[in-house]
Amino acid sequence: MGKIIDGKALSQAVKDEVKEQVPLLEEKYGRKPCLVVIIVGENPASQVYVRNKVKAAAYTGMESRLIELPADISEEALLGQIAALNEDPLVDGILVQLPLPKHIDEEKVIDAISREKDVDGFHPGNVAGLWLGKDCIVPCTPAGVMRMLDSIGCELKGKNAVVVGRSNIVGKPMAKLLLDRHATVTIAHSRTADLGAVCRTADVLVLAVGKAGLVTGDMVKPGAVLIDVGMNRNAEGKLCGDADFASCEPVAGWITPVPGGVGPMTIAMLMQNTIHCFLSREAR
Ligand code: NDP
């Protein structure tokens, strides 16, 4: 029977660490860290994510601002807002919730956020920093997964890790973080010939696909650590991951639930990244 890695409890612990730090930082530097979250349009899922991010920031006691912009805002106007926030000395972190409306070039927007305020870790400068092993902001979701692995004392050195999914925001940075801990890493994707065979080699299996029930128990090595990043709605509209929990849980040694797994960790690591940005700016 797989033991559950409780993302909710662990994220609470991370947020509490940040909450303890905020008054100390205010005392030392004369101001609190400040996170700005921008949402464009009314995508219901994005609205929930954004609300949870602002709520978490309020919990920790840091400053936060929510900027809600209409779906038809021009790319130029959005870039103008970002430029102003880049210049604002009281702002430490800027997050633009993705996806953006089709008429706005996401890449341009990500590039426009100054590297030092890029709390999501998506800016090319931070991506390069991650792959070159230099100081950088690590994307929140993979950072949260590493914290989960550490919480169970998972030794990665020499282990086989398989990451299913190769997106810039989850799969690729996830693989690099596992590589940094000396795991032997395989990245699987939609063209992988025999996904089951690849997954069965994994001591640590990270799923970041977006397909409900893609991985079933017969694809999991007995005793493996299974981290499910996927967030999907099943036929009944219930939130679920990429793993078929019912068949994977008895096989895995450890498993993350959906909901209550990686999702809350992503938000907690955003708080930590805001502190990182604050400290880097104050250290200049
Ligand atoms: P993307 O759609 O950007 O990437 C999905 C990846 O899965 C691609 O690399 C794709 O391969 C691969 N893939 C698709 N179908 C298969 C298949 N049948 N077999 C193997 N691989 C496949 O998604 P994201 O990385 O942005 O997100 C992945 C999931 O994680 C989503 O459910 C998303 O909602 C969730 N998510 C959860 C977060 C959290 O906080 N819990 C945060 C971010 C994302 P290819 O490259 O070949 O197309």
XYZ file of C-alpha atoms and ligand atoms in Angstrom:
332
model
C 0.000 0.000 0.000
C 1.423 3.377 -1.021
C 1.955 5.902 1.703
C 0.391 9.235 0.914
C 2.592 12.320 0.582
C 0.356 14.981 2.049
C 0.892 18.082 -0.089
C -1.626 20.076 1.891
C 0.190 19.589 5.207
C 3.612 20.142 3.676
C 2.497 23.304 1.870
C 1.134 24.582 5.167
C 4.559 24.016 6.732
C 6.280 25.929 3.898
C 3.802 28.814 4.181
C 4.363 28.888 7.949
C 8.133 29.127 7.376
C 7.529 32.130 5.109
C 5.095 33.627 7.621
C 7.822 33.491 10.276
C 10.339 35.129 7.944
C 8.185 38.094 6.844
C 8.304 40.123 10.112
C 12.036 39.445 10.421
C 12.603 40.734 6.886
C 10.447 43.778 7.555
C 12.451 44.551 10.675
C 15.760 44.176 8.870
C 14.947 45.893 5.572
C 12.137 48.261 6.515
C 9.594 46.759 4.158
C 7.777 43.518 3.451
C 8.239 41.361 0.334
C 5.588 42.169 -2.282
C 4.066 39.877 -4.894
C 1.985 41.182 -7.800
C -0.331 38.788 -9.611
C -1.791 39.762 -12.971
C -4.789 38.025 -14.496
C -6.078 38.796 -17.976
C -9.662 37.858 -18.762
C -12.039 35.576 -16.934
C -10.817 32.004 -17.386
C -12.520 30.274 -14.409
C -9.590 27.921 -13.634
C -7.133 30.838 -13.756
C -9.358 32.832 -11.434
C -9.275 30.024 -8.846
C -5.455 29.716 -9.100
C -4.988 33.464 -8.802
C -7.326 33.727 -5.830
C -5.424 30.940 -4.053
C -2.087 32.635 -4.736
C -3.249 35.975 -3.349
C -4.842 34.213 -0.368
C -1.580 32.413 0.397
C 0.371 35.680 0.172
C -2.072 37.301 2.615
C -1.652 34.333 4.973
C 2.107 34.763 5.080
C 1.739 38.479 5.850
C 3.632 39.645 2.763
C 2.257 42.434 0.595
C 0.331 41.390 -2.469
C -1.512 43.096 -5.278
C -3.970 41.563 -7.693
C -4.253 43.301 -11.063
C -7.296 42.190 -13.049
C -7.216 43.183 -16.704
C -9.930 42.783 -19.359
C -9.605 39.949 -21.897
C -9.411 42.471 -24.750
C -6.471 44.416 -23.315
C -3.832 44.987 -25.999
C -0.464 43.296 -25.798
C 1.134 46.718 -25.726
C -0.928 47.831 -22.719
C -0.075 44.629 -20.823
C 3.619 45.050 -21.595
C 3.305 48.633 -20.378
C 1.915 47.456 -17.030
C 4.773 44.972 -16.675
C 7.359 47.640 -17.496
C 5.921 49.867 -14.745
C 6.048 47.009 -12.220
C 9.625 46.203 -13.238
C 10.534 49.782 -12.296
C 8.533 49.832 -9.043
C 11.058 49.504 -6.189
C 8.426 48.117 -3.816
C 7.553 45.145 -6.062
C 9.640 41.963 -5.673
C 7.705 39.380 -7.659
C 5.555 39.632 -10.784
C 3.411 36.729 -11.920
C 1.268 36.782 -15.044
C -1.236 33.939 -14.885
C -1.159 31.756 -18.004
C -2.767 31.031 -20.410
C -3.233 34.480 -21.938
C -5.832 35.379 -24.581
C -4.770 34.314 -28.073
C -3.978 37.836 -29.336
C -1.205 38.179 -26.724
C 2.194 36.566 -27.291
C 2.962 34.662 -24.061
C 6.644 34.437 -24.822
C 6.898 38.206 -25.204
C 5.145 38.663 -21.861
C 7.367 36.177 -20.033
C 10.470 37.835 -21.509
C 9.204 41.276 -20.451
C 9.150 40.473 -16.736
C 12.523 41.443 -15.330
C 14.547 38.349 -14.496
C 14.982 39.367 -10.877
C 11.191 39.681 -10.354
C 10.300 36.496 -12.269
C 8.780 34.508 -9.384
C 7.613 31.779 -11.764
C 11.149 31.093 -12.990
C 10.038 31.147 -16.654
C 12.287 33.983 -17.909
C 15.029 32.763 -20.311
C 17.654 34.102 -17.892
C 16.309 31.923 -15.101
C 15.929 28.921 -17.406
C 19.561 29.316 -18.469
C 20.574 29.706 -14.826
C 18.843 26.450 -13.942
C 20.515 24.481 -16.747
C 23.930 26.037 -16.131
C 23.734 25.472 -12.385
C 23.790 29.183 -11.506
C 21.722 31.140 -9.010
C 18.197 31.367 -10.411
C 14.521 31.229 -9.602
C 13.352 27.618 -9.912
C 9.820 27.090 -11.325
C 7.364 26.535 -8.469
C 5.892 23.157 -9.413
C 9.171 21.219 -9.850
C 10.569 22.981 -6.773
C 7.511 21.798 -4.848
C 8.037 18.234 -6.052
C 11.643 18.284 -4.808
C 10.449 19.498 -1.433
C 7.964 16.599 -1.348
C 10.713 14.086 -2.155
C 12.894 15.574 0.575
C 10.020 15.380 3.047
C 10.006 11.581 2.781
C 13.809 11.331 2.827
C 13.930 10.076 -0.758
C 17.569 9.500 -1.713
C 17.890 10.206 -5.428
C 21.560 9.455 -6.013
C 21.879 6.542 -8.437
C 18.117 6.040 -8.691
C 16.174 5.850 -11.938
C 13.812 8.788 -12.297
C 11.286 9.019 -15.113
C 9.513 12.276 -15.892
C 6.516 11.917 -18.191
C 5.975 15.264 -19.949
C 8.514 17.698 -21.391
C 6.942 21.135 -21.024
C 9.082 24.153 -20.244
C 7.202 24.830 -17.019
C 7.107 21.343 -15.485
C 8.730 18.396 -17.299
C 12.054 19.901 -18.381
C 12.922 21.789 -15.165
C 11.767 18.753 -13.178
C 14.214 16.527 -15.044
C 17.076 18.981 -14.425
C 16.386 19.145 -10.686
C 16.409 15.339 -10.464
C 19.620 15.247 -12.505
C 21.192 17.746 -10.097
C 20.553 15.229 -7.319
C 22.384 12.532 -9.295
C 19.363 10.530 -10.404
C 19.549 8.830 -13.805
C 16.790 10.668 -15.608
C 14.585 9.650 -18.527
C 12.074 12.047 -20.053
C 9.063 10.425 -21.696
C 6.523 12.203 -23.921
C 3.742 11.643 -26.426
C 6.065 9.887 -28.895
C 7.614 7.514 -26.373
C 7.284 4.048 -27.889
C 6.356 1.957 -24.854
C 5.383 4.232 -21.984
C 4.592 1.336 -19.654
C 8.052 -0.206 -20.083
C 9.746 3.161 -19.486
C 7.637 3.922 -16.405
C 8.364 0.485 -14.928
C 12.087 1.364 -14.775
C 11.360 4.286 -12.442
C 12.244 4.355 -8.771
C 10.805 7.861 -8.879
C 8.030 8.498 -11.397
C 6.813 12.056 -12.022
C 3.718 12.494 -14.168
C 3.138 15.892 -15.807
C 0.925 15.206 -18.791
C -2.665 16.318 -18.360
C -4.398 13.014 -19.190
C -6.611 11.458 -16.533
C -5.715 7.859 -15.723
C -2.849 7.651 -18.266
C -0.667 5.627 -15.902
C -2.099 2.486 -14.347
C -0.764 0.208 -11.625
C 0.777 -2.278 -14.070
C 3.055 0.551 -15.320
C 4.483 1.258 -11.857
C 7.511 -0.469 -10.329
C 6.548 -1.932 -6.940
C 7.663 0.419 -4.168
C 8.276 3.388 -6.505
C 7.645 6.981 -5.460
C 4.862 8.303 -7.682
C 4.428 12.066 -7.960
C 1.337 13.124 -9.871
C 1.469 16.692 -11.157
C -1.474 16.250 -13.534
C -4.653 18.203 -12.945
C -7.589 16.914 -14.907
C -11.348 16.589 -14.650
C -12.706 13.063 -14.975
C -16.028 12.130 -16.606
C -17.872 13.087 -13.403
C -16.136 16.477 -13.325
C -13.970 15.512 -10.347
C -10.404 16.768 -10.103
C -7.917 13.945 -10.727
C -4.307 13.363 -11.718
C -2.560 11.501 -14.535
C -2.289 8.329 -12.463
C -5.158 5.933 -12.015
C -4.983 6.253 -8.240
C -6.977 3.099 -7.440
C -4.603 0.784 -9.321
C -1.340 2.703 -8.659
C -1.709 3.230 -4.922
C -1.382 -0.453 -3.941
C 1.807 -0.803 -6.033
C 3.640 2.430 -5.226
C 5.712 2.911 -2.085
C 4.665 6.550 -1.891
C 2.080 8.451 -3.896
C 0.725 11.992 -4.084
C -3.041 12.473 -4.185
C -4.916 14.812 -6.527
C -6.245 17.085 -5.143
C -4.103 17.746 -2.077
C -0.738 16.817 -3.580
C 1.469 18.874 -5.867
C -1.113 21.674 -6.393
C -0.833 23.222 -2.902
C 2.961 22.826 -3.035
C 3.138 24.960 -6.188
C 1.503 27.838 -4.349
C 3.686 27.424 -1.263
C 6.851 27.501 -3.399
C 5.609 30.703 -5.031
C 5.706 32.291 -1.586
C 9.238 31.028 -1.121
C 10.268 32.329 -4.541
C 8.923 35.770 -3.629
C 11.200 35.785 -0.583
C 14.097 34.690 -2.829
C 13.418 37.625 -5.200
C 13.128 40.038 -2.256
C 16.445 38.919 -0.781
C 18.259 39.024 -4.141
C 17.045 42.584 -4.731
C 17.938 43.707 -1.219
C 21.402 42.162 -1.553
C 22.259 44.335 -4.574
P 1.755 20.494 -21.452
O 0.491 20.249 -22.179
O 2.554 21.715 -21.749
O 2.718 19.222 -21.627
C 2.206 17.924 -21.549
C 3.294 16.942 -21.854
O 2.736 15.629 -21.800
C 3.928 17.096 -23.241
O 5.324 17.032 -23.144
C 3.367 15.908 -24.019
O 4.256 15.368 -24.974
C 3.152 14.894 -22.921
N 2.132 13.917 -23.317
C 0.920 14.157 -23.862
N 0.261 12.993 -24.095
C 1.089 12.008 -23.680
C 0.992 10.607 -23.680
N -0.107 9.976 -24.120
N 2.039 9.900 -23.197
C 3.142 10.507 -22.735
N 3.288 11.848 -22.727
C 2.277 12.583 -23.193
O 1.351 20.445 -19.911
P 2.035 21.062 -18.601
O 3.415 20.551 -18.428
O 1.793 22.514 -18.548
O 1.098 20.415 -17.487
C 1.005 19.006 -17.328
C -0.099 18.691 -16.334
O 0.267 19.227 -15.073
C -1.460 19.302 -16.652
O -2.472 18.444 -16.179
C -1.481 20.586 -15.833
O -2.789 21.002 -15.495
C -0.747 20.111 -14.606
N -0.087 21.175 -13.852
C -0.251 21.122 -12.502
C 0.363 22.046 -11.712
C 0.183 21.924 -10.251
O 0.469 22.862 -9.534
N -0.261 20.776 -9.755
C 1.166 23.140 -12.272
C 1.348 23.048 -13.706
C 0.724 22.099 -14.462
P 4.747 16.146 -26.295
O 5.786 17.120 -25.809
O 5.294 15.083 -27.131
O 3.532 16.826 -26.857
